[in-house]
PDB file of C-alpha atoms in Angstrom:
ATOM      1  CA  GLY M1371      14.637   3.966  -8.836  1.00 71.00           C
ATOM      2  CA  ALA M1372      13.163   0.613  -8.017  1.00 79.00           C
ATOM      3  CA  VAL M1373      10.493  -0.584 -10.448  1.00 88.00           C
ATOM      4  CA  VAL M1374       7.928  -3.324 -10.024  1.00 92.00           C
ATOM      5  CA  SER M1375       6.101  -4.540 -13.088  1.00 95.00           C
ATOM      6  CA  GLN M1376       2.708  -6.193 -12.631  1.00 96.00           C
ATOM      7  CA  HIS M1377       0.749  -8.012 -15.329  1.00 97.00           C
ATOM      8  CA  PRO M1378      -1.903  -8.184 -16.519  1.00 97.00           C
ATOM      9  CA  SER M1379      -3.315  -4.762 -15.704  1.00 95.00           C
ATOM     10  CA  ARG M1380      -6.826  -5.917 -16.507  1.00 96.00           C
ATOM     11  CA  VAL M1381      -8.276  -9.375 -16.866  1.00 96.00           C
ATOM     12  CA  ILE M1382     -11.803 -10.614 -17.416  1.00 97.00           C
ATOM     13  CA  CYS M1383     -12.507 -14.285 -16.918  1.00 96.00           C
ATOM     14  CA  LYS M1384     -15.396 -16.678 -16.618  1.00 96.00           C
ATOM     15  CA  SER M1385     -16.468 -18.062 -13.290  1.00 97.00           C
ATOM     16  CA  GLY M1386     -14.630 -21.270 -12.454  1.00 96.00           C
ATOM     17  CA  THR M1387     -11.456 -20.472 -14.354  1.00 97.00           C
ATOM     18  CA  SER M1388      -8.070 -19.614 -12.866  1.00 97.00           C
ATOM     19  CA  VAL M1389      -6.155 -16.401 -13.360  1.00 97.00           C
ATOM     20  CA  LYS M1390      -2.463 -15.775 -12.808  1.00 97.00           C
ATOM     21  CA  ILE M1391      -1.059 -12.367 -11.939  1.00 97.00           C
ATOM     22  CA  GLU M1392       2.680 -11.738 -12.145  1.00 97.00           C
ATOM     23  CA  CYS M1393       4.761  -9.284 -10.229  1.00 96.00           C
ATOM     24  CA  ARG M1394       8.380  -8.671 -11.244  1.00 94.00           C
ATOM     25  CA  SER M1395      11.037  -6.497  -9.707  1.00 91.00           C
ATOM     26  CA  LEU M1396      12.915  -5.107 -12.690  1.00 91.00           C
ATOM     27  CA  ASP M1397      16.037  -3.584 -11.237  1.00 85.00           C
ATOM     28  CA  PHE M1398      16.420  -5.027  -7.781  1.00 84.00           C
ATOM     29  CA  GLN M1399      16.156  -8.301  -5.957  1.00 85.00           C
ATOM     30  CA  ALA M1400      13.006  -8.584  -3.915  1.00 84.00           C
ATOM     31  CA  THR M1401      13.370 -10.995  -1.038  1.00 81.00           C
ATOM     32  CA  THR M1402       9.909 -10.127   0.188  1.00 84.00           C
ATOM     33  CA  MET M1403       6.785  -9.436  -1.814  1.00 89.00           C
ATOM     34  CA  PHE M1404       3.366  -8.531  -0.533  1.00 90.00           C
ATOM     35  CA  TRP M1405       0.028  -9.139  -2.182  1.00 94.00           C
ATOM     36  CA  TYR M1406      -2.892  -6.864  -1.467  1.00 94.00           C
ATOM     37  CA  ARG M1407      -6.500  -6.706  -2.411  1.00 95.00           C
ATOM     38  CA  GLN M1408      -8.222  -3.375  -2.659  1.00 90.00           C
ATOM     39  CA  PHE M1409     -11.958  -2.825  -2.833  1.00 86.00           C
ATOM     40  CA  PRO M1410     -13.353   0.412  -4.264  1.00 81.00           C
ATOM     41  CA  LYS M1411     -12.748   3.386  -1.967  1.00 77.00           C
ATOM     42  CA  LYS M1412     -11.122   1.116   0.599  1.00 81.00           C
ATOM     43  CA  SER M1413      -7.684   0.647   2.006  1.00 85.00           C
ATOM     44  CA  LEU M1414      -5.158  -1.959   0.998  1.00 88.00           C
ATOM     45  CA  MET M1415      -5.919  -5.335   2.531  1.00 90.00           C
ATOM     46  CA  LEU M1416      -2.824  -7.465   2.954  1.00 89.00           C
ATOM     47  CA  MET M1417      -3.484 -10.966   1.684  1.00 94.00           C
ATOM     48  CA  ALA M1418      -0.108 -12.604   2.096  1.00 92.00           C
ATOM     49  CA  THR M1419       3.596 -12.078   2.511  1.00 88.00           C
ATOM     50  CA  SER M1420       5.899 -14.126   0.339  1.00 88.00           C
ATOM     51  CA  ASN M1421       9.587 -14.662   0.846  1.00 83.00           C
ATOM     52  CA  GLU M1422      11.718 -16.019  -1.944  1.00 80.00           C
ATOM     53  CA  GLY M1423      12.105 -19.756  -1.745  1.00 80.00           C
ATOM     54  CA  SER M1424       9.635 -20.355   1.047  1.00 82.00           C
ATOM     55  CA  LYS M1425       5.915 -20.701   1.487  1.00 86.00           C
ATOM     56  CA  ALA M1426       3.833 -17.582   1.675  1.00 90.00           C
ATOM     57  CA  THR M1427       2.374 -16.411   4.959  1.00 89.00           C
ATOM     58  CA  TYR M1428      -1.317 -15.747   4.566  1.00 93.00           C
ATOM     59  CA  GLU M1429      -3.350 -13.301   6.579  1.00 91.00           C
ATOM     60  CA  GLN M1430      -6.262 -14.537   8.602  1.00 90.00           C
ATOM     61  CA  GLY M1431      -9.312 -15.120   6.475  1.00 92.00           C
ATOM     62  CA  VAL M1432      -7.425 -15.491   3.201  1.00 94.00           C
ATOM     63  CA  GLU M1433      -7.832 -18.932   1.636  1.00 94.00           C
ATOM     64  CA  LYS M1434      -4.415 -20.235   0.718  1.00 93.00           C
ATOM     65  CA  ASP M1435      -5.845 -22.890  -1.588  1.00 94.00           C
ATOM     66  CA  LYS M1436      -7.770 -20.269  -3.498  1.00 96.00           C
ATOM     67  CA  PHE M1437      -5.068 -17.643  -3.728  1.00 97.00           C
ATOM     68  CA  LEU M1438      -1.902 -19.504  -4.645  1.00 96.00           C
ATOM     69  CA  ILE M1439       1.275 -17.510  -4.254  1.00 94.00           C
ATOM     70  CA  ASN M1440       4.614 -18.529  -5.662  1.00 90.00           C
ATOM     71  CA  HIS M1441       7.856 -16.647  -5.120  1.00 88.00           C
ATOM     72  CA  ALA M1442      10.316 -18.876  -6.917  1.00 81.00           C
ATOM     73  CA  SER M1443      12.962 -16.270  -7.634  1.00 88.00           C
ATOM     74  CA  LEU M1444      14.211 -12.982  -6.258  1.00 87.00           C
ATOM     75  CA  THR M1445      12.529 -11.086  -9.083  1.00 91.00           C
ATOM     76  CA  LEU M1446       9.224 -12.852  -9.613  1.00 93.00           C
ATOM     77  CA  SER M1447       6.167 -13.602  -7.533  1.00 93.00           C
ATOM     78  CA  THR M1448       2.850 -14.844  -8.869  1.00 95.00           C
ATOM     79  CA  LEU M1449      -0.670 -14.853  -7.492  1.00 97.00           C
ATOM     80  CA  THR M1450      -3.077 -17.383  -8.965  1.00 97.00           C
ATOM     81  CA  VAL M1451      -6.758 -16.974  -8.234  1.00 97.00           C
ATOM     82  CA  THR M1452      -8.124 -20.492  -8.613  1.00 97.00           C
ATOM     83  CA  SER M1453     -11.705 -21.321  -9.532  1.00 96.00           C
ATOM     84  CA  ALA M1454     -12.552 -17.654  -9.627  1.00 96.00           C
ATOM     85  CA  HIS M1455     -15.994 -16.439  -8.621  1.00 96.00           C
ATOM     86  CA  PRO M1456     -17.623 -13.030  -9.128  1.00 95.00           C
ATOM     87  CA  GLU M1457     -16.879 -12.122  -5.507  1.00 95.00           C
ATOM     88  CA  ASP M1458     -13.185 -12.436  -6.304  1.00 96.00           C
ATOM     89  CA  SER M1459     -13.508  -9.450  -8.608  1.00 95.00           C
ATOM     90  CA  SER M1460     -11.230  -6.792  -7.187  1.00 94.00           C
ATOM     91  CA  PHE M1461      -8.069  -4.771  -7.638  1.00 94.00           C
ATOM     92  CA  TYR M1462      -5.000  -6.804  -6.718  1.00 96.00           C
ATOM     93  CA  ILE M1463      -1.683  -5.044  -6.075  1.00 95.00           C
ATOM     94  CA  CYS M1464       1.732  -6.396  -5.293  1.00 94.00           C
ATOM     95  CA  SER M1465       4.606  -4.631  -3.592  1.00 91.00           C
ATOM     96  CA  ALA M1466       8.203  -5.568  -3.056  1.00 88.00           C
ATOM     97  CA  SER M1467      11.107  -4.655  -0.857  1.00 79.00           C
ATOM     98  CA  ALA M1468      14.757  -5.089  -1.692  1.00 70.00           C
ATOM     99  CA  SER M1469      17.182  -7.207   0.225  1.00 57.00           C
ATOM    100  CA  GLY M1470      20.070  -5.528   1.964  1.00 50.00           C
ATOM    101  CA  ASN M1471      18.662  -2.102   1.197  1.00 50.00           C
ATOM    102  CA  PRO M1472      19.413   0.497   3.890  1.00 48.00           C
ATOM    103  CA  GLY M1473      16.003   1.951   3.213  1.00 53.00           C
ATOM    104  CA  ALA M1474      14.553  -1.519   3.352  1.00 54.00           C
ATOM    105  CA  ASN M1475      11.236  -0.435   4.712  1.00 61.00           C
ATOM    106  CA  VAL M1476      10.451   1.359   1.471  1.00 73.00           C
ATOM    107  CA  LEU M1477       8.022  -0.574  -0.658  1.00 81.00           C
ATOM    108  CA  THR M1478       7.668  -0.349  -4.382  1.00 86.00           C
ATOM    109  CA  PHE M1479       4.231  -1.106  -5.745  1.00 91.00           C
ATOM    110  CA  GLY M1480       3.139  -2.707  -8.950  1.00 93.00           C
ATOM    111  CA  ALA M1481       0.513  -0.927 -11.023  1.00 92.00           C
ATOM    112  CA  GLY M1482      -2.193  -3.323  -9.937  1.00 93.00           C
ATOM    113  CA  SER M1483      -4.411  -5.835 -11.723  1.00 95.00           C
ATOM    114  CA  ARG M1484      -8.150  -5.311 -12.075  1.00 95.00           C
ATOM    115  CA  LEU M1485      -9.832  -8.716 -12.075  1.00 96.00           C
ATOM    116  CA  THR M1486     -13.410  -9.052 -13.236  1.00 96.00           C
ATOM    117  CA  VAL M1487     -15.048 -12.459 -12.938  1.00 96.00           C
ATOM    118  CA  LEU M1488     -18.213 -12.915 -14.972  1.00 96.00           C
TER     119      LEU M1488
ATOM    120  CA  GLY G 225      -1.017  -6.449  17.153  1.00 77.00           C
ATOM    121  CA  GLU G 226      -0.557  -3.021  15.633  1.00 80.00           C
ATOM    122  CA  ASN G 227      -3.617  -0.985  14.747  1.00 88.00           C
ATOM    123  CA  VAL G 228      -3.515   2.206  12.698  1.00 93.00           C
ATOM    124  CA  GLU G 229      -6.404   4.628  12.659  1.00 95.00           C
ATOM    125  CA  GLN G 230      -6.628   7.431  10.133  1.00 96.00           C
ATOM    126  CA  HIS G 231      -8.783  10.544  10.159  1.00 96.00           C
ATOM    127  CA  PRO G 232     -10.626  12.076   8.477  1.00 96.00           C
ATOM    128  CA  SER G 233     -11.939   9.660   5.871  1.00 93.00           C
ATOM    129  CA  THR G 234     -12.712  12.554   3.543  1.00 95.00           C
ATOM    130  CA  LEU G 235     -11.179  16.021   3.548  1.00 97.00           C
ATOM    131  CA  SER G 236     -12.235  18.854   1.297  1.00 97.00           C
ATOM    132  CA  VAL G 237     -10.121  22.017   1.218  1.00 97.00           C
ATOM    133  CA  GLN G 238      -9.985  25.120  -0.919  1.00 97.00           C
ATOM    134  CA  GLU G 239      -7.130  25.296  -3.372  1.00 97.00           C
ATOM    135  CA  GLY G 240      -4.238  27.104  -1.755  1.00 97.00           C
ATOM    136  CA  ASP G 241      -5.245  26.167   1.776  1.00 97.00           C
ATOM    137  CA  SER G 242      -3.484  23.587   3.940  1.00 98.00           C
ATOM    138  CA  ALA G 243      -4.600  20.022   4.565  1.00 98.00           C
ATOM    139  CA  VAL G 244      -3.790  17.896   7.589  1.00 98.00           C
ATOM    140  CA  ILE G 245      -4.382  14.161   7.889  1.00 98.00           C
ATOM    141  CA  LYS G 246      -3.814  12.387  11.190  1.00 98.00           C
ATOM    142  CA  CYS G 247      -2.994   8.823  12.107  1.00 98.00           C
ATOM    143  CA  THR G 248      -2.615   7.071  15.425  1.00 97.00           C
ATOM    144  CA  TYR G 249      -0.910   3.768  16.075  1.00 96.00           C
ATOM    145  CA  SER G 250      -1.110   1.373  18.961  1.00 94.00           C
ATOM    146  CA  ASP G 251       2.226  -0.426  19.081  1.00 91.00           C
ATOM    147  CA  SER G 252       4.972   1.659  20.669  1.00 91.00           C
ATOM    148  CA  ALA G 253       7.552  -0.589  18.960  1.00 89.00           C
ATOM    149  CA  SER G 254       6.599   0.741  15.526  1.00 91.00           C
ATOM    150  CA  ASN G 255       9.474   2.743  14.117  1.00 90.00           C
ATOM    151  CA  TYR G 256       8.684   3.539  10.502  1.00 89.00           C
ATOM    152  CA  PHE G 257       5.791   5.646   9.251  1.00 93.00           C
ATOM    153  CA  PRO G 258       5.314   6.200   5.521  1.00 92.00           C
ATOM    154  CA  TRP G 259       2.615   8.103   3.697  1.00 95.00           C
ATOM    155  CA  TYR G 260       1.379   6.961   0.319  1.00 93.00           C
ATOM    156  CA  LYS G 261      -0.668   8.807  -2.272  1.00 95.00           C
ATOM    157  CA  GLN G 262      -2.944   6.837  -4.551  1.00 91.00           C
ATOM    158  CA  GLU G 263      -4.633   8.446  -7.505  1.00 89.00           C
ATOM    159  CA  LEU G 264      -7.732   6.778  -8.887  1.00 82.00           C
ATOM    160  CA  GLY G 265      -6.907   3.438 -10.480  1.00 78.00           C
ATOM    161  CA  LYS G 266      -3.172   3.816  -9.951  1.00 84.00           C
ATOM    162  CA  ARG G 267      -0.560   2.339  -7.681  1.00 86.00           C
ATOM    163  CA  PRO G 268       0.221   3.858  -4.289  1.00 90.00           C
ATOM    164  CA  GLN G 269       3.260   6.104  -4.406  1.00 90.00           C
ATOM    165  CA  LEU G 270       5.423   6.906  -1.411  1.00 90.00           C
ATOM    166  CA  ILE G 271       5.383  10.655  -0.855  1.00 95.00           C
ATOM    167  CA  ILE G 272       7.164  10.992   2.462  1.00 95.00           C
ATOM    168  CA  ASP G 273       8.197   8.854   5.400  1.00 92.00           C
ATOM    169  CA  ILE G 274       9.552   9.333   8.865  1.00 92.00           C
ATOM    170  CA  ARG G 275      11.418   7.147  11.293  1.00 89.00           C
ATOM    171  CA  SER G 276      11.032   7.161  15.037  1.00 86.00           C
ATOM    172  CA  ASN G 277      14.326   8.903  15.685  1.00 85.00           C
ATOM    173  CA  VAL G 278      13.058  12.208  14.279  1.00 86.00           C
ATOM    174  CA  GLY G 279      10.033  14.341  15.065  1.00 92.00           C
ATOM    175  CA  GLU G 280       9.492  16.130  11.787  1.00 95.00           C
ATOM    176  CA  LYS G 281      10.436  15.851   8.150  1.00 94.00           C
ATOM    177  CA  LYS G 282       9.690  18.234   5.331  1.00 96.00           C
ATOM    178  CA  ASP G 283       9.830  17.990   1.566  1.00 95.00           C
ATOM    179  CA  GLN G 284       8.694  21.136  -0.213  1.00 96.00           C
ATOM    180  CA  ARG G 285       4.935  21.454   0.400  1.00 97.00           C
ATOM    181  CA  ILE G 286       4.679  18.200   2.294  1.00 98.00           C
ATOM    182  CA  ALA G 287       5.656  17.585   5.894  1.00 98.00           C
ATOM    183  CA  VAL G 288       5.161  14.797   8.385  1.00 98.00           C
ATOM    184  CA  THR G 289       5.272  15.117  12.146  1.00 97.00           C
ATOM    185  CA  LEU G 290       5.609  12.322  14.666  1.00 97.00           C
ATOM    186  CA  ASN G 291       4.719  12.344  18.335  1.00 96.00           C
ATOM    187  CA  LYS G 292       6.035   9.095  19.802  1.00 94.00           C
ATOM    188  CA  THR G 293       4.654   9.766  23.249  1.00 94.00           C
ATOM    189  CA  ALA G 294       1.134  10.211  21.976  1.00 95.00           C
ATOM    190  CA  LYS G 295       1.663   7.644  19.226  1.00 96.00           C
ATOM    191  CA  HIS G 296       0.374   9.746  16.420  1.00 96.00           C
ATOM    192  CA  PHE G 297       1.754  11.158  13.212  1.00 97.00           C
ATOM    193  CA  SER G 298       0.344  13.634  10.753  1.00 98.00           C
ATOM    194  CA  LEU G 299       0.694  14.612   7.116  1.00 98.00           C
ATOM    195  CA  HIS G 300       0.663  18.298   6.315  1.00 98.00           C
ATOM    196  CA  ILE G 301       0.194  19.631   2.801  1.00 98.00           C
ATOM    197  CA  THR G 302       0.521  23.373   2.333  1.00 97.00           C
ATOM    198  CA  GLU G 303      -0.586  25.512  -0.620  1.00 98.00           C
ATOM    199  CA  THR G 304      -2.741  22.691  -1.934  1.00 98.00           C
ATOM    200  CA  GLN G 305      -3.122  22.272  -5.664  1.00 97.00           C
ATOM    201  CA  PRO G 306      -5.642  20.340  -7.800  1.00 95.00           C
ATOM    202  CA  GLU G 307      -3.096  17.583  -8.423  1.00 95.00           C
ATOM    203  CA  ASP G 308      -3.020  16.909  -4.690  1.00 97.00           C
ATOM    204  CA  SER G 309      -6.493  15.383  -5.001  1.00 96.00           C
ATOM    205  CA  ALA G 310      -6.098  11.670  -4.256  1.00 95.00           C
ATOM    206  CA  VAL G 311      -6.459   9.112  -1.501  1.00 93.00           C
ATOM    207  CA  TYR G 312      -3.708   9.238   1.090  1.00 95.00           C
ATOM    208  CA  PHE G 313      -2.760   6.273   3.240  1.00 94.00           C
ATOM    209  CA  CYS G 314      -0.647   6.266   6.347  1.00 95.00           C
ATOM    210  CA  ALA G 315       1.070   3.131   7.571  1.00 92.00           C
ATOM    211  CA  ALA G 316       3.265   1.903  10.389  1.00 91.00           C
ATOM    212  CA  SER G 317       5.752  -0.900  10.711  1.00 87.00           C
ATOM    213  CA  LYS G 318       8.319  -2.228  13.125  1.00 79.00           C
ATOM    214  CA  GLY G 319      11.329  -4.464  12.837  1.00 61.00           C
ATOM    215  CA  SER G 320      12.768  -5.646   9.583  1.00 58.00           C
ATOM    216  CA  ASN G 321       9.933  -7.673   8.110  1.00 57.00           C
ATOM    217  CA  TYR G 322       8.717  -4.683   6.107  1.00 60.00           C
ATOM    218  CA  GLN G 323       5.097  -5.491   6.796  1.00 75.00           C
ATOM    219  CA  LEU G 324       3.086  -2.320   6.933  1.00 83.00           C
ATOM    220  CA  ILE G 325      -0.116  -1.865   8.860  1.00 87.00           C
ATOM    221  CA  TRP G 326      -2.265   0.486   6.833  1.00 90.00           C
ATOM    222  CA  GLY G 327      -4.672   3.213   7.776  1.00 92.00           C
ATOM    223  CA  ALA G 328      -8.090   3.256   6.139  1.00 90.00           C
ATOM    224  CA  GLY G 329      -7.219   6.134   3.842  1.00 93.00           C
ATOM    225  CA  THR G 330      -8.273   9.746   3.435  1.00 95.00           C
ATOM    226  CA  LYS G 331      -9.826  11.045   0.270  1.00 94.00           C
ATOM    227  CA  LEU G 332      -8.490  14.561  -0.235  1.00 97.00           C
ATOM    228  CA  ILE G 333     -10.541  16.824  -2.458  1.00 96.00           C
ATOM    229  CA  ILE G 334      -9.102  20.150  -3.569  1.00 97.00           C
ATOM    230  CA  LYS G 335     -11.815  22.611  -4.494  1.00 95.00           C
ATOM    231  CA  PRO G 336     -10.971  25.171  -7.182  1.00 91.00           C
TER     232      PRO G 336
END
């Protein structure tokens, strides 16, 4: 089945630095990728929707200059948390959907990235 | 826009009993309703989904029912087992943009 690989799984960084998280679809082309943030014991909060080759669409309240999303190819999307602060510490998860897939509503999730900002 | 409400937030059942989680949605144009299971620290996994052209779908111990008139759908787990303990999320979407509107989640606890 469809597989989405997300790296790194855990990252610890100092306040003020930037962190890049990658999300790759391994065996299918993902025209659309979604980035979520999940707080402990909470639901998935959609941050942005990225379509290959175009600018990401950010949800209300999500700072696009802080959370940079790039979807340069059909198999790779990246989320860069710029000038990270402790309040950015969270679990970030990506998901992807395949193009031209009859079951196109089915999402495949990455394993998530736990970011801790000191 | 679409709003999805999920209840209960926590559900504790005895092993072997059934568990039911309910979700309501607001947008009658929604046509796809998946359920995801997320174990602690892991990625959400699709366990079952239903589209608006059917009223019920079953897969072994798991079933989902959809009432389009009332705009609610439910997850039913029978003969619960310890490995069913997890957080379950419902979601709804419409059209082809794949964007899901998520419920708040239900923590299911299976008591031995």
